[in-house]
Coordinates of C-alpha atoms and ligand atoms in Angstrom, one line a residue:
M11 CA 49.1 -79.0 -37.5
A12 CA 52.9 -78.9 -37.0
E13 CA 55.1 -79.9 -39.8
G14 CA 58.2 -82.0 -39.2
R15 CA 61.5 -81.4 -40.8
S16 CA 63.0 -84.2 -42.9
C17 CA 66.3 -85.5 -41.9
P18 CA 69.3 -83.6 -43.3
R19 CA 71.7 -85.6 -45.5
I20 CA 74.2 -87.1 -43.1
K21 CA 77.6 -85.8 -44.2
T22 CA 80.4 -88.3 -44.4
H23 CA 83.4 -86.0 -44.9
S24 CA 85.3 -85.0 -41.9
I25 CA 83.6 -82.5 -39.6
L26 CA 87.0 -80.8 -39.3
K27 CA 86.7 -79.4 -42.8
D28 CA 83.7 -77.3 -41.8
F29 CA 84.2 -76.8 -38.0
D30 CA 86.8 -76.2 -35.4
V31 CA 86.0 -78.5 -32.5
F32 CA 87.2 -77.8 -28.9
W33 CA 87.7 -81.4 -27.9
N34 CA 89.0 -80.5 -24.4
Q35 CA 86.1 -78.3 -23.4
K36 CA 82.7 -79.3 -22.4
L37 CA 79.4 -77.5 -22.2
G38 CA 77.8 -80.3 -20.2
T39 CA 78.0 -84.1 -19.9
G40 CA 75.3 -86.7 -20.4
I41 CA 75.1 -90.4 -20.6
S42 CA 76.7 -90.3 -24.1
G43 CA 79.6 -88.2 -22.9
P44 CA 80.5 -84.5 -23.1
V45 CA 78.8 -82.0 -25.3
R46 CA 81.6 -79.8 -26.7
P47 CA 81.7 -76.3 -28.2
C48 CA 82.6 -75.9 -31.9
V49 CA 82.9 -73.0 -34.3
K50 CA 81.8 -72.9 -38.0
K51 CA 84.8 -72.1 -40.1
L52 CA 82.8 -70.1 -42.6
N53 CA 81.3 -67.5 -40.3
K54 CA 82.9 -68.2 -36.9
E55 CA 79.4 -69.0 -35.4
R56 CA 79.4 -71.1 -32.2
F57 CA 77.6 -74.4 -32.0
A58 CA 77.4 -77.3 -29.6
L59 CA 78.6 -80.7 -30.8
K60 CA 77.1 -83.9 -29.4
C61 CA 78.9 -87.2 -30.4
V62 CA 76.9 -90.4 -30.2
P63 CA 78.0 -93.9 -31.3
D64 CA 76.6 -94.6 -34.7
N65 CA 74.0 -97.3 -34.2
P66 CA 70.3 -97.6 -35.0
R67 CA 69.2 -96.1 -31.7
S68 CA 71.3 -92.9 -32.3
R69 CA 70.0 -92.7 -35.8
T70 CA 66.5 -92.6 -34.4
E71 CA 67.6 -89.9 -32.0
V72 CA 69.0 -87.9 -34.9
N73 CA 65.9 -88.4 -37.1
L74 CA 63.4 -87.5 -34.4
H75 CA 65.4 -84.5 -33.1
V76 CA 65.7 -83.1 -36.7
M77 CA 62.0 -83.8 -37.2
C78 CA 61.0 -81.8 -34.2
S79 CA 63.6 -79.1 -34.8
G80 CA 61.5 -76.5 -36.6
H81 CA 60.1 -74.9 -33.4
P82 CA 61.4 -71.9 -31.5
N83 CA 61.4 -73.9 -28.3
V84 CA 63.3 -76.9 -29.6
V85 CA 67.1 -76.9 -29.9
Q86 CA 67.9 -76.8 -33.7
V87 CA 70.1 -79.4 -35.4
L88 CA 72.2 -77.7 -37.9
D89 CA 74.1 -80.6 -39.4
V90 CA 74.9 -84.2 -38.8
Y91 CA 78.2 -86.0 -39.7
A92 CA 79.0 -89.7 -39.7
N93 CA 82.8 -89.8 -38.9
D94 CA 85.1 -92.4 -37.5
L95 CA 86.7 -91.0 -34.3
Q96 CA 89.0 -92.0 -31.5
L97 CA 87.5 -90.1 -28.6
H98 CA 89.3 -92.0 -25.9
E99 CA 93.0 -93.0 -25.8
D100 CA 92.3 -96.5 -24.8
E101 CA 89.7 -97.2 -27.5
P102 CA 90.1 -97.8 -31.2
R103 CA 88.5 -95.5 -33.8
K104 CA 84.8 -96.1 -33.9
P105 CA 81.9 -94.8 -36.1
Y106 CA 80.1 -91.8 -34.5
L107 CA 77.3 -89.5 -35.4
L108 CA 78.2 -85.9 -34.7
M109 CA 75.2 -83.6 -34.2
V110 CA 75.9 -79.9 -34.6
L111 CA 73.4 -78.2 -32.4
E112 CA 72.3 -74.7 -31.9
M113 CA 74.5 -73.3 -29.0
M114 CA 72.5 -72.7 -25.8
E115 CA 74.7 -70.2 -24.0
G116 CA 72.4 -69.7 -21.1
G117 CA 72.8 -73.2 -19.6
E118 CA 70.2 -75.3 -17.8
L119 CA 66.9 -73.9 -16.7
F120 CA 67.2 -74.7 -13.0
D121 CA 70.7 -73.3 -12.7
R122 CA 69.2 -70.0 -14.1
I123 CA 66.3 -70.1 -11.6
S124 CA 68.8 -70.6 -8.8
K125 CA 70.3 -67.2 -9.7
E126 CA 67.0 -65.3 -10.0
Q127 CA 66.7 -62.5 -7.5
K128 CA 62.9 -62.3 -7.7
F129 CA 61.3 -65.5 -9.0
T130 CA 57.5 -65.4 -9.2
E131 CA 54.7 -67.6 -10.2
R132 CA 54.3 -65.4 -13.3
K133 CA 57.9 -66.1 -14.3
A134 CA 57.5 -69.8 -13.6
A135 CA 54.4 -69.8 -15.9
M136 CA 56.3 -67.9 -18.6
Y137 CA 59.1 -70.5 -18.6
F138 CA 56.7 -73.4 -18.3
K139 CA 54.6 -72.3 -21.2
Q140 CA 57.6 -72.4 -23.5
V141 CA 58.4 -76.0 -22.4
A142 CA 54.7 -77.0 -22.9
D143 CA 54.7 -75.4 -26.3
A144 CA 57.8 -77.5 -27.3
V145 CA 56.0 -80.6 -26.0
R146 CA 52.9 -79.7 -28.0
H147 CA 55.0 -79.4 -31.1
C148 CA 56.5 -82.9 -30.5
H149 CA 53.1 -84.5 -29.7
D150 CA 51.6 -82.9 -32.8
L151 CA 54.2 -84.7 -34.8
N152 CA 53.4 -87.9 -32.9
V153 CA 56.7 -87.9 -31.1
A154 CA 56.9 -88.6 -27.4
H155 CA 60.0 -87.2 -25.9
R156 CA 60.1 -89.5 -22.9
D157 CA 63.1 -87.8 -21.2
L158 CA 61.6 -84.5 -20.1
K159 CA 63.7 -83.4 -17.2
P160 CA 65.3 -80.2 -15.9
E161 CA 68.7 -81.0 -17.5
N162 CA 67.1 -81.1 -20.9
L163 CA 65.6 -77.6 -20.7
L164 CA 68.3 -75.2 -21.9
L165 CA 68.3 -71.4 -22.3
K166 CA 69.4 -69.7 -25.5
D167 CA 71.5 -67.0 -23.8
N168 CA 72.0 -65.1 -20.5
T169 CA 69.5 -62.3 -21.2
E170 CA 66.5 -61.7 -19.0
D171 CA 63.9 -63.0 -21.5
A172 CA 66.0 -65.8 -23.1
Q173 CA 64.1 -68.5 -24.8
I174 CA 63.9 -72.0 -23.3
K175 CA 64.5 -74.9 -25.6
L176 CA 64.0 -78.6 -25.3
S177 CA 67.0 -80.8 -26.1
D178 CA 68.1 -84.5 -26.0
F179 CA 65.9 -86.7 -28.1
G180 CA 67.8 -89.8 -27.0
F181 CA 64.7 -91.5 -25.7
A182 CA 62.2 -90.0 -28.1
K183 CA 59.9 -92.3 -29.9
I184 CA 57.3 -92.2 -32.7
D185 CA 54.1 -92.9 -30.9
D186 CA 52.6 -95.2 -33.4
G187 CA 49.7 -96.2 -31.2
N188 CA 50.8 -99.8 -30.6
L189 CA 49.8 -99.5 -27.1
Q190 CA 46.2 -99.1 -28.1
T191 CA 46.2 -102.8 -28.9
P192 CA 48.1 -104.2 -25.9
Y193 CA 49.0 -107.8 -25.9
F194 CA 49.8 -109.4 -22.7
T195 CA 49.1 -112.3 -20.4
P196 CA 46.8 -110.8 -17.9
Y197 CA 48.6 -112.2 -14.9
Y198 CA 52.1 -110.7 -15.4
V199 CA 52.1 -107.4 -17.0
A200 CA 53.7 -104.0 -16.7
P201 CA 51.4 -101.4 -15.0
Q202 CA 51.6 -99.2 -18.1
I203 CA 50.2 -102.0 -20.3
L204 CA 47.3 -102.4 -17.8
E205 CA 46.5 -98.7 -18.3
A206 CA 46.5 -99.1 -22.1
H207 CA 44.2 -102.1 -21.8
R208 CA 41.8 -100.3 -19.5
H209 CA 41.7 -97.4 -21.9
Q210 CA 41.0 -99.7 -24.8
T211 CA 38.1 -101.2 -22.9
R212 CA 36.7 -97.8 -22.2
I213 CA 36.9 -96.9 -25.9
K214 CA 35.1 -100.1 -26.7
K215 CA 32.3 -99.3 -24.2
G216 CA 32.0 -95.9 -25.8
L217 CA 33.1 -94.1 -22.5
I218 CA 36.0 -92.4 -24.3
P219 CA 35.7 -91.0 -27.8
T220 CA 38.0 -92.8 -30.3
S221 CA 39.1 -89.4 -31.7
K222 CA 41.2 -88.8 -28.6
P223 CA 44.1 -91.2 -29.3
Y224 CA 45.7 -92.5 -26.2
T225 CA 49.3 -93.3 -25.9
Y226 CA 51.0 -94.0 -22.7
D227 CA 54.3 -92.4 -23.8
K228 CA 52.7 -89.0 -24.4
S229 CA 50.9 -89.1 -21.1
C230 CA 54.3 -89.8 -19.5
D231 CA 55.6 -86.6 -20.9
M232 CA 52.7 -84.8 -19.3
W233 CA 53.5 -86.5 -15.9
S234 CA 57.1 -85.2 -16.3
L235 CA 55.8 -81.7 -16.9
G236 CA 53.9 -82.0 -13.7
V237 CA 57.0 -83.0 -11.8
I238 CA 59.0 -80.2 -13.4
L239 CA 56.3 -77.6 -12.5
Y240 CA 56.1 -78.9 -8.9
I241 CA 59.8 -78.5 -8.5
M242 CA 59.8 -75.0 -10.1
L243 CA 57.2 -73.9 -7.7
S244 CA 58.6 -75.3 -4.5
G245 CA 62.3 -76.3 -5.1
Y246 CA 61.9 -80.0 -4.3
P247 CA 60.3 -82.9 -6.1
P248 CA 56.8 -84.3 -5.3
F249 CA 58.0 -87.9 -5.0
Y250 CA 61.2 -88.8 -3.2
S251 CA 62.5 -91.6 -1.1
E252 CA 63.5 -91.2 2.5
T253 CA 66.4 -93.5 1.8
P254 CA 68.1 -92.2 -1.3
S255 CA 69.5 -95.0 -3.5
R256 CA 70.6 -95.3 -7.1
Q257 CA 67.6 -97.5 -7.9
I258 CA 64.0 -96.3 -7.7
T259 CA 62.5 -98.0 -4.7
T260 CA 59.3 -100.0 -4.6
E261 CA 58.0 -97.5 -2.0
M262 CA 58.7 -94.6 -4.4
K263 CA 57.0 -96.5 -7.3
R264 CA 54.0 -97.0 -5.0
K265 CA 53.8 -93.3 -4.2
I266 CA 53.9 -92.4 -7.9
L267 CA 51.2 -94.9 -8.8
L268 CA 49.0 -93.7 -6.0
G269 CA 49.8 -90.1 -6.6
D270 CA 50.9 -89.9 -3.0
Y271 CA 52.4 -86.4 -2.7
Q272 CA 51.6 -83.3 -0.7
F273 CA 51.8 -79.6 -0.9
P274 CA 53.5 -78.8 2.4
E275 CA 52.4 -75.5 3.9
T276 CA 55.7 -73.8 4.3
E277 CA 56.5 -73.6 0.6
W278 CA 53.0 -73.9 -0.8
Q279 CA 50.8 -71.6 1.2
Q280 CA 51.7 -68.7 -1.0
V281 CA 51.2 -70.7 -4.3
S282 CA 47.9 -70.0 -6.0
E283 CA 45.2 -72.7 -6.2
E284 CA 45.3 -72.5 -10.0
A285 CA 49.0 -73.5 -10.0
K286 CA 48.2 -76.4 -7.7
S287 CA 45.3 -77.4 -9.9
V288 CA 47.7 -77.6 -12.9
V289 CA 50.1 -79.7 -11.0
K290 CA 47.3 -82.1 -9.8
S291 CA 45.9 -82.5 -13.4
L292 CA 49.4 -83.3 -14.7
L293 CA 50.2 -85.8 -11.9
H294 CA 46.9 -87.5 -12.2
T295 CA 47.5 -91.2 -11.5
D296 CA 45.4 -92.5 -14.4
P297 CA 47.3 -91.6 -17.5
S298 CA 44.2 -91.5 -19.6
C299 CA 42.7 -88.8 -17.3
R300 CA 45.9 -86.8 -17.2
M301 CA 45.8 -83.4 -18.8
T302 CA 46.8 -83.3 -22.4
V303 CA 49.2 -80.7 -23.7
Y304 CA 46.4 -78.8 -25.3
E305 CA 44.4 -78.6 -22.1
L306 CA 47.6 -77.4 -20.4
L307 CA 48.2 -74.7 -22.9
S308 CA 44.7 -73.4 -22.6
H309 CA 44.8 -73.3 -18.8
T310 CA 44.3 -69.7 -17.4
W311 CA 47.2 -70.0 -15.0
L312 CA 49.7 -70.2 -17.8
N313 CA 48.6 -66.8 -19.1
N314 CA 47.4 -65.1 -15.8
A315 CA 49.7 -66.4 -13.1
P316 CA 50.0 -64.0 -10.1
D317 CA 53.2 -62.1 -9.1
T318 CA 53.8 -64.0 -5.8
H319 CA 57.3 -64.9 -4.8
L320 CA 58.5 -68.5 -4.9
S321 CA 61.1 -70.1 -2.6
S322 CA 62.6 -72.3 -5.2
P323 CA 65.7 -70.2 -6.1
A324 CA 67.0 -70.5 -2.5
V325 CA 66.6 -74.3 -2.6
F326 CA 68.2 -74.7 -6.0
S327 CA 71.3 -72.8 -4.9
D328 CA 72.2 -75.9 -3.0
K329 CA 74.0 -77.6 -5.9
E330 CA 74.1 -81.0 -4.3
G331 CA 70.4 -80.8 -3.7
L332 CA 69.8 -79.9 -7.3
A333 CA 71.9 -82.9 -8.4
D334 CA 69.8 -85.2 -6.2
I335 CA 66.6 -83.8 -7.7
N336 CA 67.9 -84.4 -11.3
L337 CA 69.0 -88.0 -10.4
A338 CA 65.6 -88.8 -8.8
H339 CA 63.8 -87.5 -11.8
S340 CA 65.9 -89.5 -14.3
Q341 CA 65.3 -92.7 -12.2
Q342 CA 61.6 -92.1 -12.2
L343 CA 61.5 -91.6 -16.0
T344 CA 63.5 -94.8 -16.5
S345 CA 61.1 -96.7 -14.4
M346 CA 58.1 -95.4 -16.3
R347 CA 59.4 -95.9 -19.9
I348 CA 57.9 -98.8 -21.7
P349 CA 60.7 -100.9 -23.2
D350 CA 60.7 -100.5 -27.0
C351 CA 60.4 -104.2 -27.4
P352 CA 57.8 -105.2 -25.0
L353 CA 58.5 -108.2 -22.9
T354 CA 56.0 -111.0 -23.3
L355 CA 55.8 -114.2 -21.3
K356 CA 55.8 -117.6 -22.8
S357 CA 54.6 -120.7 -21.1
L358 CA 57.0 -123.3 -20.0
A359 CA 55.9 -125.6 -22.8
E360 CA 57.0 -123.0 -25.4
S361 CA 60.4 -122.3 -23.9
E362 CA 63.7 -123.8 -24.8
N363 CA 66.0 -125.9 -22.6
P364 CA 66.0 -125.0 -18.9
I365 CA 69.6 -123.7 -18.8
I366 CA 69.0 -121.2 -21.6
R367 CA 65.7 -120.3 -19.9
K368 CA 67.5 -119.5 -16.6
R369 CA 70.2 -117.6 -18.3
K370 CA 67.7 -115.5 -20.3
L371 CA 65.8 -114.8 -17.1
R372 CA 68.9 -113.6 -15.4
K373 CA 69.8 -111.4 -18.3
S374 CA 66.3 -110.0 -18.5
S375 CA 66.5 -108.6 -14.9
V376 CA 66.0 -104.9 -15.3
D377 CA 66.4 -104.0 -11.6
D378 CA 69.3 -105.9 -10.1
S379 CA 68.9 -104.4 -6.6
V380 CA 65.3 -105.6 -6.4
C381 CA 66.3 -108.9 -7.8
Q382 CA 68.9 -109.4 -5.1
D383 CA 66.4 -108.5 -2.4
C384 CA 63.9 -111.0 -3.8
I385 CA 66.3 -113.9 -3.7
K386 CA 66.1 -113.7 0.1
K387 CA 62.3 -113.6 0.0
P388 CA 60.3 -116.7 1.0
T389 CA 59.0 -118.7 -1.8
L390 CA 55.3 -118.3 -2.7
S391 CA 53.3 -121.5 -3.1
P392 CA 51.6 -121.9 -6.4
T393 CA 48.2 -121.5 -4.8
A394 CA 49.3 -118.2 -3.2
L395 CA 50.6 -117.0 -6.5
K396 CA 47.5 -118.0 -8.2
S397 CA 45.3 -116.1 -5.7
L398 CA 47.3 -112.9 -6.2
R399 CA 47.0 -113.3 -9.9
D400 CA 43.3 -113.9 -9.6
I401 CA 43.0 -110.4 -8.1
I402 CA 44.9 -108.8 -11.0
G403 CA 42.8 -110.7 -13.5
Y404 CA 39.6 -109.7 -11.8
C405 CA 40.6 -106.0 -11.6
I406 CA 41.6 -105.6 -15.2
L407 CA 38.8 -107.5 -16.8
P408 CA 35.4 -105.9 -17.3
P409 CA 33.0 -106.8 -14.4
K410 CA 30.9 -109.8 -15.0
V411 CA 28.6 -109.6 -12.0
D412 CA 26.7 -106.8 -10.3
D413 CA 28.0 -107.8 -6.9
D414 CA 31.4 -106.4 -7.8
E415 CA 32.5 -105.4 -4.3
N416 CA 31.8 -108.7 -2.6
V417 CA 33.5 -110.7 -5.3
L418 CA 36.7 -108.6 -4.8
N419 CA 36.4 -108.8 -1.0
D420 CA 36.1 -112.6 -1.3
L421 CA 39.1 -112.8 -3.6
V422 CA 41.2 -110.8 -1.3
A423 CA 40.1 -112.8 1.8
K424 CA 41.0 -116.0 0.0
C425 CA 44.3 -114.6 -1.1
L426 CA 45.1 -113.6 2.5
K427 CA 44.6 -117.2 3.6
H428 CA 47.4 -118.2 1.3
N429 CA 49.7 -115.2 1.9
P430 CA 49.2 -114.4 5.6
E431 CA 52.8 -113.2 6.1
E432 CA 53.2 -111.1 3.0
N433 CA 53.8 -107.5 4.3
G434 CA 53.7 -106.0 0.8
F435 CA 50.2 -107.4 0.3
H436 CA 49.0 -106.0 3.6
S437 CA 50.4 -102.7 2.9
I438 CA 48.6 -102.6 -0.5
L439 CA 45.3 -103.5 1.1
S440 CA 45.7 -100.8 3.7
T441 CA 45.5 -98.2 0.9
W442 CA 41.8 -98.8 0.7
D443 CA 41.3 -99.5 4.4
W444 CA 41.0 -103.2 4.4
D445 CA 39.6 -104.3 7.8
G446 CA 40.2 -108.0 7.5
K447 CA 37.0 -108.7 5.7
R448 CA 36.3 -105.9 3.3
F449 CA 37.6 -102.6 1.9
N450 CA 36.1 -99.5 3.6
S451 CA 37.2 -97.1 0.9
K452 CA 36.3 -97.3 -2.8
V453 CA 38.9 -99.4 -4.5
D454 CA 40.6 -98.1 -7.6
K455 CA 40.8 -101.5 -9.4
S456 CA 43.3 -100.3 -11.9
Q457 CA 45.7 -99.2 -9.1
L458 CA 45.1 -102.3 -7.1
A459 CA 46.0 -104.4 -10.2
H460 CA 49.1 -102.2 -10.7
L461 CA 50.3 -102.8 -7.2
V462 CA 49.5 -106.5 -7.0
S463 CA 51.2 -106.9 -10.4
E464 CA 54.3 -105.3 -9.1
L465 CA 54.2 -107.4 -6.0
V466 CA 53.9 -110.6 -8.1
Q467 CA 56.9 -109.4 -10.2
T468 CA 59.0 -108.8 -7.1
L469 CA 58.1 -112.0 -5.4
T470 CA 58.6 -114.2 -8.4
R471 CA 61.9 -112.7 -9.5
G472 CA 64.8 -114.8 -8.3
S473 CA 62.5 -117.4 -6.8
N474 CA 61.4 -120.8 -8.0
H475 CA 58.5 -119.2 -9.9
T476 CA 60.9 -117.8 -12.5
E477 CA 61.2 -121.3 -13.7
E478 CA 57.6 -121.4 -14.7
T479 CA 57.9 -118.7 -17.3
D480 CA 60.4 -117.7 -19.9
V481 CA 60.9 -114.1 -20.9
S482 CA 61.5 -113.5 -24.6
Ligands
ATP25 N1 72.9 -77.3 -27.6 C1 73.6 -77.2 -26.5 N2 74.2 -76.1 -26.1 C2 74.8 -76.0 -24.9 N3 74.9 -77.0 -24.0 C3 74.3 -78.2 -24.3 C4 73.6 -78.4 -25.6 N4 73.2 -79.6 -25.6 C5 73.5 -80.2 -24.5 N5 74.2 -79.4 -23.7 C6 74.8 -79.7 -22.4 O1 75.2 -81.0 -22.3 C7 74.4 -81.8 -21.4 C8 74.2 -83.2 -21.9 O2 73.5 -83.1 -23.2 P1 72.4 -84.2 -23.6 O3 71.4 -84.2 -22.5 O4 71.9 -83.9 -25.0 O5 73.3 -85.5 -23.5 P2 72.9 -87.0 -23.2 O6 74.2 -87.8 -23.3 O7 71.8 -87.4 -24.1 O8 72.4 -86.8 -21.7 P3 71.4 -87.6 -20.8 O9 72.3 -88.3 -19.8 O10 70.5 -86.5 -20.2 O11 70.6 -88.6 -21.6 C9 73.2 -81.0 -21.2 O12 72.5 -81.2 -19.9 C10 73.7 -79.6 -21.3 O13 74.2 -79.1 -20.1

């Protein structure tokens, strides 16, 4: 079992006593601003300095990064300072946490791959194994990283066999298992919570041993690993939108939930079946069936990958393309992360006055672009809404009758009477070959619940229905 490091004492004297900081240089830039080089005065050793505003969230980042630090594939945190700084001319001095990090001279992993003369499956497996081992270490400590993406995989130096290390614990979270006891109103619920609920039900029925704790966040890390591996092997991501936008589109979410991706012949015909099988097991749509990090590390491909050439370096050398890949991956992670304070819905009777309710609802909108779209959408009648919700409720609750399929077919048919024009609904139904009366393919009820739940969220945001509920 891995042992975590305890948090170093946060130093409150000026960092400039111990380090020379190159404020005008940057090693890279993230959401929290540039990461700068610095040199320890005592021995002239080079480090990277990450400055984050001092607030509870950054304190969590520091704590969890330090905790996971004692592993060769995790960037080490040497020291942490709490100093007041004026980092921008137009801002007053503000409290910051300054993290002195091990210097990763080799830059980001995908930049390195773009320069590889001969990039093979074996090399990809060698890189990937190190990333997986870092994730194993975090998961052993019950930490979900939640931001596994190419930009956070850094190389120690520029040598041929440089180590890869995981960085940026800005979204990391102690996986305290809260999601094993999901609380929600069954009709309006994030897809992730539905999954946790299903898992809970399966444990209760004895279908899954209780010794295998399930947390959605850890399974998200495994999904991210699947996306990273897919990109490493082919040069492009498994899920992308035909119309690039800054917001993840409903269509892309749908593709992710349905696991709707391909292995196009041109780039994938050379790739071994074992590698594809690893990708498939990581991108499994049901998080509770997704490969765990231990299953991944014991997979034969990781230790016995063939020496076949991959086309990814050529694709990565297009810098703009690589930036698009990184952006798409970040957006997908954002859409998958469960908010740290889960949203719950209160009934109208419990809410405060209507003006406050409306204002709260406006503020709670997480996806403005979707919201704007929805305002233009036709209003759903309460009966139509109820019939959609009945389908969700039916799909997430344990079956009560033997005649499962007919009940579902009847519910859908009834719903169609109330929602005849709703294209989103028709498109969901076509996933399982709805012929107007029944489904002709076996319905994955969990996925159906996901998709209808999303549709309900989309249709009710910005419409009259938002007045029926209050988000707190
Ligand atoms: N230890 C390091 N050594 C060298 N470069 C680093 C180091 N840490 C970070 N960087 C560079 O700085 C960039 C941003 O760092 P980091 O991801 O930690 O910041 P962030 O503000 O949390 O970013 P994000 O937008 O990904 O959340 C990295 O992608 C990398 O290029």
